[in-house]
Short mmCIF file of N, CA and C in Angstrom, two decimals:
data_model
loop_
_atom_site.label_atom_id
_atom_site.label_comp_id
_atom_site.label_asym_id
_atom_site.label_seq_id
_atom_site.Cartn_x
_atom_site.Cartn_y
_atom_site.Cartn_z
N GLY A 1 -7.99 40.32 11.19
CA GLY A 1 -6.80 39.86 11.69
C GLY A 1 -6.85 38.59 12.47
N GLY A 2 -7.59 38.56 13.61
CA GLY A 2 -7.53 37.43 14.52
C GLY A 2 -8.07 36.14 13.94
N ILE A 3 -9.24 36.22 13.27
CA ILE A 3 -9.84 35.03 12.68
C ILE A 3 -8.95 34.49 11.57
N TYR A 4 -8.41 35.39 10.75
CA TYR A 4 -7.51 34.96 9.68
C TYR A 4 -6.29 34.25 10.26
N GLY A 5 -5.75 34.78 11.36
CA GLY A 5 -4.58 34.19 12.01
C GLY A 5 -4.88 32.80 12.53
N VAL A 6 -6.05 32.61 13.12
CA VAL A 6 -6.45 31.29 13.62
C VAL A 6 -6.59 30.32 12.45
N GLY A 7 -7.21 30.78 11.39
CA GLY A 7 -7.38 29.93 10.20
C GLY A 7 -6.04 29.53 9.60
N ALA A 8 -5.11 30.46 9.55
CA ALA A 8 -3.78 30.17 9.02
C ALA A 8 -3.05 29.17 9.92
N ALA A 9 -3.21 29.32 11.23
CA ALA A 9 -2.57 28.39 12.16
C ALA A 9 -3.12 26.98 12.00
N ILE A 10 -4.44 26.87 11.84
CA ILE A 10 -5.06 25.56 11.64
C ILE A 10 -4.58 24.96 10.32
N ARG A 11 -4.56 25.77 9.26
CA ARG A 11 -4.10 25.29 7.96
C ARG A 11 -2.65 24.81 8.04
N ASP A 12 -1.79 25.56 8.75
CA ASP A 12 -0.39 25.16 8.90
C ASP A 12 -0.27 23.85 9.67
N PHE A 13 -1.05 23.71 10.75
CA PHE A 13 -1.02 22.47 11.53
C PHE A 13 -1.43 21.29 10.68
N VAL A 14 -2.53 21.46 9.93
CA VAL A 14 -3.01 20.37 9.07
C VAL A 14 -1.97 20.00 8.03
N THR A 15 -1.38 21.00 7.37
CA THR A 15 -0.36 20.75 6.35
C THR A 15 0.85 20.04 6.95
N ASP A 16 1.31 20.51 8.11
CA ASP A 16 2.47 19.89 8.76
C ASP A 16 2.16 18.45 9.16
N ALA A 17 0.97 18.21 9.70
CA ALA A 17 0.59 16.86 10.12
C ALA A 17 0.51 15.92 8.91
N VAL A 18 0.00 16.42 7.81
CA VAL A 18 -0.07 15.61 6.59
C VAL A 18 1.34 15.28 6.09
N ASP A 19 2.24 16.25 6.15
CA ASP A 19 3.64 16.00 5.76
C ASP A 19 4.25 14.91 6.64
N LEU A 20 4.00 14.95 7.93
CA LEU A 20 4.50 13.93 8.85
C LEU A 20 3.96 12.56 8.47
N GLN A 21 2.67 12.51 8.16
CA GLN A 21 2.05 11.24 7.80
C GLN A 21 2.67 10.67 6.52
N ARG A 22 2.89 11.53 5.54
CA ARG A 22 3.47 11.07 4.27
C ARG A 22 4.88 10.51 4.47
N VAL A 23 5.69 11.21 5.24
CA VAL A 23 7.06 10.74 5.49
C VAL A 23 7.01 9.44 6.31
N SER A 24 6.11 9.37 7.27
CA SER A 24 5.96 8.16 8.07
C SER A 24 5.62 6.96 7.18
N GLN A 25 4.66 7.15 6.29
CA GLN A 25 4.26 6.07 5.40
C GLN A 25 5.38 5.66 4.45
N ALA A 26 6.16 6.63 4.00
CA ALA A 26 7.24 6.34 3.05
C ALA A 26 8.45 5.69 3.71
N THR A 27 8.64 5.95 5.01
CA THR A 27 9.88 5.51 5.65
C THR A 27 9.69 4.48 6.76
N GLY A 28 8.50 4.40 7.31
CA GLY A 28 8.28 3.52 8.45
C GLY A 28 8.57 4.18 9.79
N ALA A 29 9.09 5.40 9.77
CA ALA A 29 9.32 6.13 11.02
C ALA A 29 7.96 6.54 11.58
N SER A 30 7.81 6.51 12.89
CA SER A 30 6.51 6.86 13.47
C SER A 30 6.24 8.36 13.36
N VAL A 31 4.97 8.71 13.21
CA VAL A 31 4.57 10.11 13.17
C VAL A 31 5.02 10.82 14.44
N GLU A 32 4.87 10.14 15.57
CA GLU A 32 5.23 10.73 16.85
C GLU A 32 6.73 11.06 16.90
N ASN A 33 7.58 10.13 16.46
CA ASN A 33 9.03 10.39 16.47
C ASN A 33 9.38 11.52 15.51
N LEU A 34 8.80 11.51 14.33
CA LEU A 34 9.07 12.58 13.37
C LEU A 34 8.68 13.94 13.94
N SER A 35 7.49 13.99 14.53
CA SER A 35 6.99 15.24 15.11
C SER A 35 7.91 15.71 16.24
N THR A 36 8.35 14.79 17.07
CA THR A 36 9.24 15.13 18.18
C THR A 36 10.53 15.76 17.66
N TRP A 37 11.14 15.14 16.65
CA TRP A 37 12.40 15.64 16.10
C TRP A 37 12.22 17.00 15.43
N VAL A 38 11.17 17.13 14.62
CA VAL A 38 10.94 18.41 13.93
C VAL A 38 10.76 19.53 14.95
N ASN A 39 9.94 19.28 15.96
CA ASN A 39 9.70 20.30 16.98
C ASN A 39 10.95 20.61 17.79
N ALA A 40 11.73 19.59 18.13
CA ALA A 40 12.96 19.81 18.91
C ALA A 40 13.97 20.62 18.10
N MET A 41 14.07 20.32 16.82
CA MET A 41 15.00 21.08 15.98
C MET A 41 14.55 22.52 15.84
N ASN A 42 13.25 22.73 15.65
CA ASN A 42 12.74 24.10 15.59
C ASN A 42 13.03 24.85 16.88
N ALA A 43 12.83 24.18 18.02
CA ALA A 43 13.08 24.81 19.32
C ALA A 43 14.56 25.16 19.50
N ALA A 44 15.43 24.39 18.84
CA ALA A 44 16.87 24.64 18.94
C ALA A 44 17.36 25.66 17.91
N GLY A 45 16.42 26.24 17.15
CA GLY A 45 16.79 27.25 16.18
C GLY A 45 17.19 26.70 14.82
N GLU A 46 16.93 25.43 14.60
CA GLU A 46 17.23 24.80 13.31
C GLU A 46 15.96 24.66 12.50
N ARG A 47 16.11 24.28 11.24
CA ARG A 47 14.96 24.11 10.35
C ARG A 47 14.46 22.67 10.45
N GLY A 48 13.51 22.46 11.33
CA GLY A 48 12.99 21.12 11.58
C GLY A 48 12.40 20.44 10.37
N GLU A 49 11.79 21.24 9.48
CA GLU A 49 11.17 20.63 8.29
C GLU A 49 12.21 19.96 7.40
N ASN A 50 13.47 20.41 7.48
CA ASN A 50 14.53 19.78 6.69
C ASN A 50 14.80 18.35 7.16
N PHE A 51 14.50 18.08 8.43
CA PHE A 51 14.71 16.75 8.99
C PHE A 51 13.90 15.70 8.23
N LEU A 52 12.72 16.07 7.78
CA LEU A 52 11.89 15.11 7.06
C LEU A 52 12.58 14.63 5.79
N GLY A 53 13.25 15.54 5.09
CA GLY A 53 14.00 15.17 3.89
C GLY A 53 15.17 14.27 4.23
N THR A 54 15.84 14.55 5.34
CA THR A 54 16.95 13.71 5.79
C THR A 54 16.46 12.30 6.08
N VAL A 55 15.34 12.18 6.77
CA VAL A 55 14.80 10.85 7.09
C VAL A 55 14.46 10.10 5.80
N LYS A 56 13.87 10.80 4.84
CA LYS A 56 13.55 10.14 3.57
C LYS A 56 14.82 9.70 2.85
N ASN A 57 15.86 10.55 2.84
CA ASN A 57 17.12 10.19 2.18
C ASN A 57 17.76 8.95 2.79
N ILE A 58 17.89 8.95 4.11
CA ILE A 58 18.53 7.82 4.78
C ILE A 58 17.70 6.56 4.63
N SER A 59 16.40 6.69 4.82
CA SER A 59 15.52 5.53 4.69
C SER A 59 15.60 4.94 3.28
N SER A 60 15.60 5.79 2.28
CA SER A 60 15.68 5.32 0.90
C SER A 60 17.01 4.61 0.64
N SER A 61 18.11 5.17 1.14
CA SER A 61 19.42 4.54 0.96
C SER A 61 19.48 3.19 1.66
N LEU A 62 18.90 3.12 2.85
CA LEU A 62 18.90 1.86 3.59
C LEU A 62 18.01 0.82 2.91
N GLN A 63 16.86 1.27 2.42
CA GLN A 63 15.98 0.34 1.68
C GLN A 63 16.70 -0.20 0.46
N ASP A 64 17.41 0.67 -0.26
CA ASP A 64 18.19 0.22 -1.42
C ASP A 64 19.20 -0.84 -1.01
N ALA A 65 19.88 -0.59 0.10
CA ALA A 65 20.92 -1.51 0.56
C ALA A 65 20.35 -2.89 0.90
N PHE A 66 19.17 -2.90 1.50
CA PHE A 66 18.60 -4.16 1.95
C PHE A 66 17.71 -4.84 0.92
N THR A 67 17.52 -4.20 -0.23
CA THR A 67 16.75 -4.84 -1.30
C THR A 67 17.65 -5.21 -2.47
N GLY A 68 18.96 -5.12 -2.27
CA GLY A 68 19.90 -5.56 -3.29
C GLY A 68 20.35 -4.47 -4.24
N ALA A 69 19.81 -3.26 -4.13
CA ALA A 69 20.21 -2.19 -5.04
C ALA A 69 21.55 -1.59 -4.64
N GLY A 70 21.99 -1.90 -3.44
CA GLY A 70 23.28 -1.39 -2.97
C GLY A 70 23.18 0.02 -2.42
N SER A 71 24.08 0.34 -1.52
CA SER A 71 24.10 1.67 -0.93
C SER A 71 25.49 1.95 -0.39
N ALA A 72 25.96 3.15 -0.64
CA ALA A 72 27.30 3.54 -0.19
C ALA A 72 27.33 3.88 1.29
N ILE A 73 26.17 3.99 1.95
CA ILE A 73 26.18 4.44 3.35
C ILE A 73 26.35 3.30 4.35
N LEU A 74 26.15 2.06 3.94
CA LEU A 74 26.25 0.94 4.89
C LEU A 74 27.60 0.87 5.61
N PRO A 75 28.72 1.06 4.89
CA PRO A 75 30.00 0.99 5.60
C PRO A 75 30.14 2.03 6.72
N PHE A 76 29.55 3.20 6.55
CA PHE A 76 29.63 4.23 7.59
C PHE A 76 28.92 3.77 8.86
N PHE A 77 27.74 3.19 8.70
CA PHE A 77 27.01 2.71 9.87
C PHE A 77 27.73 1.53 10.51
N ALA A 78 28.30 0.66 9.68
CA ALA A 78 29.06 -0.48 10.20
C ALA A 78 30.29 0.01 10.98
N GLU A 79 31.00 0.98 10.43
CA GLU A 79 32.19 1.53 11.09
C GLU A 79 31.83 2.15 12.43
N MET A 80 30.66 2.76 12.51
CA MET A 80 30.24 3.42 13.75
C MET A 80 29.50 2.47 14.69
N ASP A 81 29.34 1.20 14.24
CA ASP A 81 28.68 0.16 15.03
C ASP A 81 27.25 0.55 15.41
N ILE A 82 26.52 1.09 14.44
CA ILE A 82 25.12 1.46 14.63
C ILE A 82 24.25 0.39 14.01
N ALA A 83 23.39 -0.21 14.83
CA ALA A 83 22.50 -1.27 14.36
C ALA A 83 21.43 -0.68 13.44
N LEU A 84 21.24 -1.31 12.31
CA LEU A 84 20.24 -0.85 11.35
C LEU A 84 18.97 -1.70 11.41
N LEU A 85 19.10 -2.92 11.90
CA LEU A 85 17.96 -3.83 11.96
C LEU A 85 17.55 -4.05 13.41
N ASP A 86 16.25 -4.28 13.60
CA ASP A 86 15.76 -4.58 14.95
C ASP A 86 15.87 -6.08 15.21
N GLY A 87 15.36 -6.53 16.33
CA GLY A 87 15.42 -7.95 16.70
C GLY A 87 14.69 -8.88 15.75
N ASN A 88 13.77 -8.35 14.98
CA ASN A 88 13.01 -9.15 14.01
C ASN A 88 13.59 -9.05 12.60
N ASN A 89 14.78 -8.50 12.49
CA ASN A 89 15.46 -8.32 11.20
C ASN A 89 14.75 -7.33 10.28
N ASN A 90 14.01 -6.41 10.88
CA ASN A 90 13.38 -5.33 10.12
C ASN A 90 14.21 -4.06 10.31
N LEU A 91 14.17 -3.18 9.32
CA LEU A 91 14.87 -1.91 9.41
C LEU A 91 14.31 -1.11 10.58
N ARG A 92 15.20 -0.60 11.44
CA ARG A 92 14.77 0.20 12.58
C ARG A 92 14.19 1.54 12.12
N ASP A 93 13.42 2.17 12.99
CA ASP A 93 12.89 3.50 12.76
C ASP A 93 14.08 4.43 12.49
N THR A 94 14.05 5.12 11.38
CA THR A 94 15.17 5.97 10.96
C THR A 94 15.50 7.02 12.01
N THR A 95 14.50 7.52 12.73
CA THR A 95 14.78 8.52 13.76
C THR A 95 15.62 7.92 14.89
N GLU A 96 15.43 6.64 15.17
CA GLU A 96 16.23 5.97 16.21
C GLU A 96 17.66 5.76 15.73
N ILE A 97 17.82 5.47 14.46
CA ILE A 97 19.16 5.31 13.88
C ILE A 97 19.90 6.65 13.96
N ILE A 98 19.20 7.74 13.62
CA ILE A 98 19.82 9.06 13.67
C ILE A 98 20.18 9.43 15.11
N LYS A 99 19.34 9.05 16.07
CA LYS A 99 19.65 9.32 17.48
C LYS A 99 20.92 8.57 17.90
N ASP A 100 21.08 7.34 17.43
CA ASP A 100 22.31 6.59 17.71
C ASP A 100 23.52 7.27 17.10
N LEU A 101 23.32 7.88 15.95
CA LEU A 101 24.40 8.60 15.28
C LEU A 101 24.90 9.74 16.18
N ALA A 102 23.99 10.43 16.84
CA ALA A 102 24.38 11.53 17.74
C ALA A 102 25.31 11.02 18.85
N LYS A 103 25.06 9.82 19.35
CA LYS A 103 25.89 9.25 20.41
C LYS A 103 27.31 8.99 19.91
N VAL A 104 27.40 8.40 18.73
CA VAL A 104 28.70 8.04 18.17
C VAL A 104 29.49 9.28 17.77
N TRP A 105 28.80 10.30 17.29
CA TRP A 105 29.45 11.50 16.78
C TRP A 105 30.29 12.22 17.80
N GLU A 106 30.00 12.04 19.04
CA GLU A 106 30.72 12.79 20.07
C GLU A 106 32.22 12.53 20.03
N GLN A 107 32.64 11.42 19.45
CA GLN A 107 34.07 11.10 19.38
C GLN A 107 34.78 11.77 18.20
N TYR A 108 34.01 12.40 17.31
CA TYR A 108 34.58 13.00 16.10
C TYR A 108 34.66 14.52 16.22
N THR A 109 35.54 15.12 15.42
CA THR A 109 35.63 16.58 15.35
C THR A 109 34.40 17.09 14.59
N PRO A 110 34.04 18.35 14.78
CA PRO A 110 32.91 18.90 14.01
C PRO A 110 33.11 18.78 12.50
N GLN A 111 34.35 18.90 12.03
CA GLN A 111 34.61 18.78 10.60
C GLN A 111 34.33 17.37 10.09
N LYS A 112 34.73 16.37 10.89
CA LYS A 112 34.46 14.98 10.48
C LYS A 112 32.96 14.69 10.58
N GLN A 113 32.31 15.24 11.59
CA GLN A 113 30.86 15.07 11.70
C GLN A 113 30.16 15.62 10.46
N GLN A 114 30.59 16.81 10.03
CA GLN A 114 30.00 17.45 8.85
C GLN A 114 30.19 16.56 7.62
N LYS A 115 31.39 16.05 7.43
CA LYS A 115 31.69 15.23 6.26
C LYS A 115 30.89 13.94 6.27
N ILE A 116 30.85 13.27 7.40
CA ILE A 116 30.08 12.02 7.50
C ILE A 116 28.60 12.32 7.29
N GLY A 117 28.11 13.38 7.92
CA GLY A 117 26.71 13.76 7.74
C GLY A 117 26.35 13.98 6.29
N GLU A 118 27.21 14.68 5.58
CA GLU A 118 26.96 14.92 4.15
C GLU A 118 26.96 13.62 3.37
N MET A 119 27.90 12.72 3.68
CA MET A 119 27.96 11.43 2.97
C MET A 119 26.73 10.58 3.24
N LEU A 120 26.17 10.73 4.45
CA LEU A 120 24.98 9.96 4.80
C LEU A 120 23.70 10.58 4.27
N GLY A 121 23.77 11.81 3.77
CA GLY A 121 22.59 12.47 3.24
C GLY A 121 21.84 13.32 4.24
N LEU A 122 22.51 13.71 5.33
CA LEU A 122 21.88 14.58 6.32
C LEU A 122 21.94 16.02 5.84
N ASP A 123 20.90 16.77 6.13
CA ASP A 123 20.90 18.20 5.80
C ASP A 123 21.70 18.95 6.87
N ASP A 124 22.09 20.17 6.56
CA ASP A 124 22.92 20.97 7.47
C ASP A 124 22.23 21.23 8.81
N SER A 125 20.92 21.45 8.81
CA SER A 125 20.21 21.70 10.08
C SER A 125 20.29 20.48 10.99
N THR A 126 20.12 19.29 10.43
CA THR A 126 20.19 18.07 11.23
C THR A 126 21.61 17.85 11.74
N ILE A 127 22.60 18.11 10.90
CA ILE A 127 23.99 17.97 11.32
C ILE A 127 24.27 18.90 12.51
N ARG A 128 23.88 20.17 12.39
CA ARG A 128 24.10 21.11 13.49
C ARG A 128 23.36 20.69 14.76
N PHE A 129 22.16 20.17 14.59
CA PHE A 129 21.38 19.72 15.74
C PHE A 129 22.10 18.57 16.45
N LEU A 130 22.58 17.61 15.70
CA LEU A 130 23.28 16.46 16.28
C LEU A 130 24.61 16.87 16.92
N GLN A 131 25.23 17.91 16.38
CA GLN A 131 26.52 18.36 16.91
C GLN A 131 26.40 18.95 18.32
N GLN A 132 25.19 19.15 18.78
CA GLN A 132 25.00 19.64 20.15
C GLN A 132 25.32 18.58 21.18
N GLY A 133 25.41 17.33 20.74
CA GLY A 133 25.74 16.23 21.65
C GLY A 133 24.51 15.48 22.12
N THR A 134 24.76 14.27 22.54
CA THR A 134 23.68 13.36 22.94
C THR A 134 22.81 13.92 24.05
N GLU A 135 23.45 14.46 25.08
CA GLU A 135 22.67 14.95 26.22
C GLU A 135 21.70 16.05 25.80
N GLU A 136 22.18 17.00 25.01
CA GLU A 136 21.32 18.11 24.59
C GLU A 136 20.24 17.64 23.63
N VAL A 137 20.59 16.76 22.71
CA VAL A 137 19.59 16.22 21.77
C VAL A 137 18.51 15.49 22.55
N GLU A 138 18.92 14.61 23.47
CA GLU A 138 17.94 13.87 24.30
C GLU A 138 17.07 14.83 25.11
N ARG A 139 17.67 15.87 25.68
CA ARG A 139 16.92 16.84 26.47
C ARG A 139 15.87 17.54 25.62
N LEU A 140 16.28 18.00 24.44
CA LEU A 140 15.35 18.70 23.54
C LEU A 140 14.23 17.78 23.07
N LEU A 141 14.56 16.53 22.78
CA LEU A 141 13.52 15.58 22.36
C LEU A 141 12.54 15.32 23.51
N GLU A 142 13.06 15.16 24.72
CA GLU A 142 12.20 14.89 25.87
C GLU A 142 11.27 16.07 26.16
N VAL A 143 11.79 17.28 26.06
CA VAL A 143 10.95 18.47 26.26
C VAL A 143 9.77 18.44 25.27
N GLN A 144 10.05 18.11 24.03
CA GLN A 144 8.98 18.08 23.03
C GLN A 144 7.98 16.96 23.31
N ARG A 145 8.46 15.81 23.77
CA ARG A 145 7.54 14.72 24.12
C ARG A 145 6.60 15.17 25.24
N GLN A 146 7.15 15.91 26.21
CA GLN A 146 6.34 16.38 27.32
C GLN A 146 5.35 17.46 26.89
N LEU A 147 5.75 18.30 25.95
CA LEU A 147 4.86 19.35 25.46
C LEU A 147 3.73 18.79 24.60
N GLY A 148 3.98 17.64 24.00
CA GLY A 148 2.99 17.01 23.13
C GLY A 148 3.40 17.08 21.68
N VAL A 149 3.18 16.00 20.99
CA VAL A 149 3.55 15.92 19.57
C VAL A 149 2.36 15.42 18.77
N VAL A 150 2.45 15.56 17.45
CA VAL A 150 1.40 15.06 16.58
C VAL A 150 1.47 13.54 16.60
N ASN A 151 0.32 12.89 16.74
CA ASN A 151 0.30 11.43 16.71
C ASN A 151 -0.33 10.95 15.40
N ALA A 152 -0.30 9.66 15.17
CA ALA A 152 -0.76 9.08 13.91
C ALA A 152 -2.23 9.40 13.65
N GLU A 153 -3.05 9.36 14.69
CA GLU A 153 -4.49 9.64 14.52
C GLU A 153 -4.72 11.10 14.10
N GLN A 154 -4.00 12.03 14.72
CA GLN A 154 -4.12 13.44 14.34
C GLN A 154 -3.67 13.65 12.90
N ALA A 155 -2.61 12.97 12.49
CA ALA A 155 -2.11 13.09 11.12
C ALA A 155 -3.14 12.56 10.13
N LYS A 156 -3.78 11.43 10.48
CA LYS A 156 -4.81 10.86 9.61
C LYS A 156 -6.01 11.81 9.50
N THR A 157 -6.44 12.34 10.62
CA THR A 157 -7.56 13.29 10.63
C THR A 157 -7.20 14.54 9.82
N SER A 158 -5.97 15.00 9.95
CA SER A 158 -5.52 16.19 9.20
C SER A 158 -5.58 15.93 7.70
N LYS A 159 -5.22 14.74 7.29
CA LYS A 159 -5.28 14.40 5.86
C LYS A 159 -6.73 14.44 5.39
N GLU A 160 -7.65 13.93 6.19
CA GLU A 160 -9.07 13.96 5.83
C GLU A 160 -9.58 15.40 5.75
N ILE A 161 -9.17 16.23 6.70
CA ILE A 161 -9.57 17.65 6.70
C ILE A 161 -9.04 18.33 5.44
N GLN A 162 -7.78 18.07 5.12
CA GLN A 162 -7.17 18.69 3.94
C GLN A 162 -7.90 18.26 2.66
N THR A 163 -8.20 16.97 2.54
CA THR A 163 -8.91 16.47 1.37
C THR A 163 -10.29 17.10 1.25
N ASN A 164 -11.03 17.15 2.37
CA ASN A 164 -12.36 17.77 2.36
C ASN A 164 -12.28 19.25 2.01
N TYR A 165 -11.28 19.95 2.53
CA TYR A 165 -11.11 21.37 2.25
C TYR A 165 -10.91 21.61 0.76
N TYR A 166 -10.01 20.84 0.15
CA TYR A 166 -9.73 21.04 -1.28
C TYR A 166 -10.91 20.64 -2.15
N GLN A 167 -11.67 19.63 -1.73
CA GLN A 167 -12.87 19.26 -2.49
C GLN A 167 -13.92 20.36 -2.42
N ARG A 168 -14.11 20.95 -1.25
CA ARG A 168 -15.06 22.06 -1.10
C ARG A 168 -14.59 23.29 -1.90
N GLN A 169 -13.31 23.52 -1.87
CA GLN A 169 -12.75 24.65 -2.62
C GLN A 169 -13.02 24.48 -4.12
N GLN A 170 -12.91 23.27 -4.62
CA GLN A 170 -13.20 22.99 -6.04
C GLN A 170 -14.67 23.25 -6.34
N ILE A 171 -15.53 22.81 -5.44
CA ILE A 171 -16.98 23.01 -5.64
C ILE A 171 -17.32 24.50 -5.68
N TRP A 172 -16.75 25.25 -4.74
CA TRP A 172 -17.05 26.68 -4.66
C TRP A 172 -16.52 27.47 -5.84
N SER A 173 -15.41 27.02 -6.41
CA SER A 173 -14.83 27.77 -7.52
C SER A 173 -15.34 27.30 -8.87
N ALA A 174 -16.14 26.24 -8.87
CA ALA A 174 -16.66 25.71 -10.16
C ALA A 174 -17.84 26.50 -10.66
#
């Protein structure tokens, strides 16, 4: 029991950290920010892992918009006066854009929040999390920062551990 449980916990941590690294590389969002949001959503009773899909969806739509492929979500961000680019004209970290969305959402009804969230490609867990309001979202994120989050180095090490594990597993089963 106990040793198996520890092994499963380590395997889960490694898998989760690798997922964070992959989404970070695909979107430009920092591993630390992704980890903070996932953990905060889990602590709030939502499905934090769904947040990673939301970040990928929004990031992909924004990349399309800024590379000429077009995107239907730009008008929503413009209407809400949410900055998409940083001072260097680079796309901002998607988690920061989503945090700004929570601030703007407070002026809308829950029904309008749901509709806008769906149009932007947010999953239901993220929509419910943001509907708690800016103060609660900020509080939950800060608690997770204080508790500790996965950082880029841990995610990189986890990927190496995972690769080594699967290579050894192939050797043993051959």
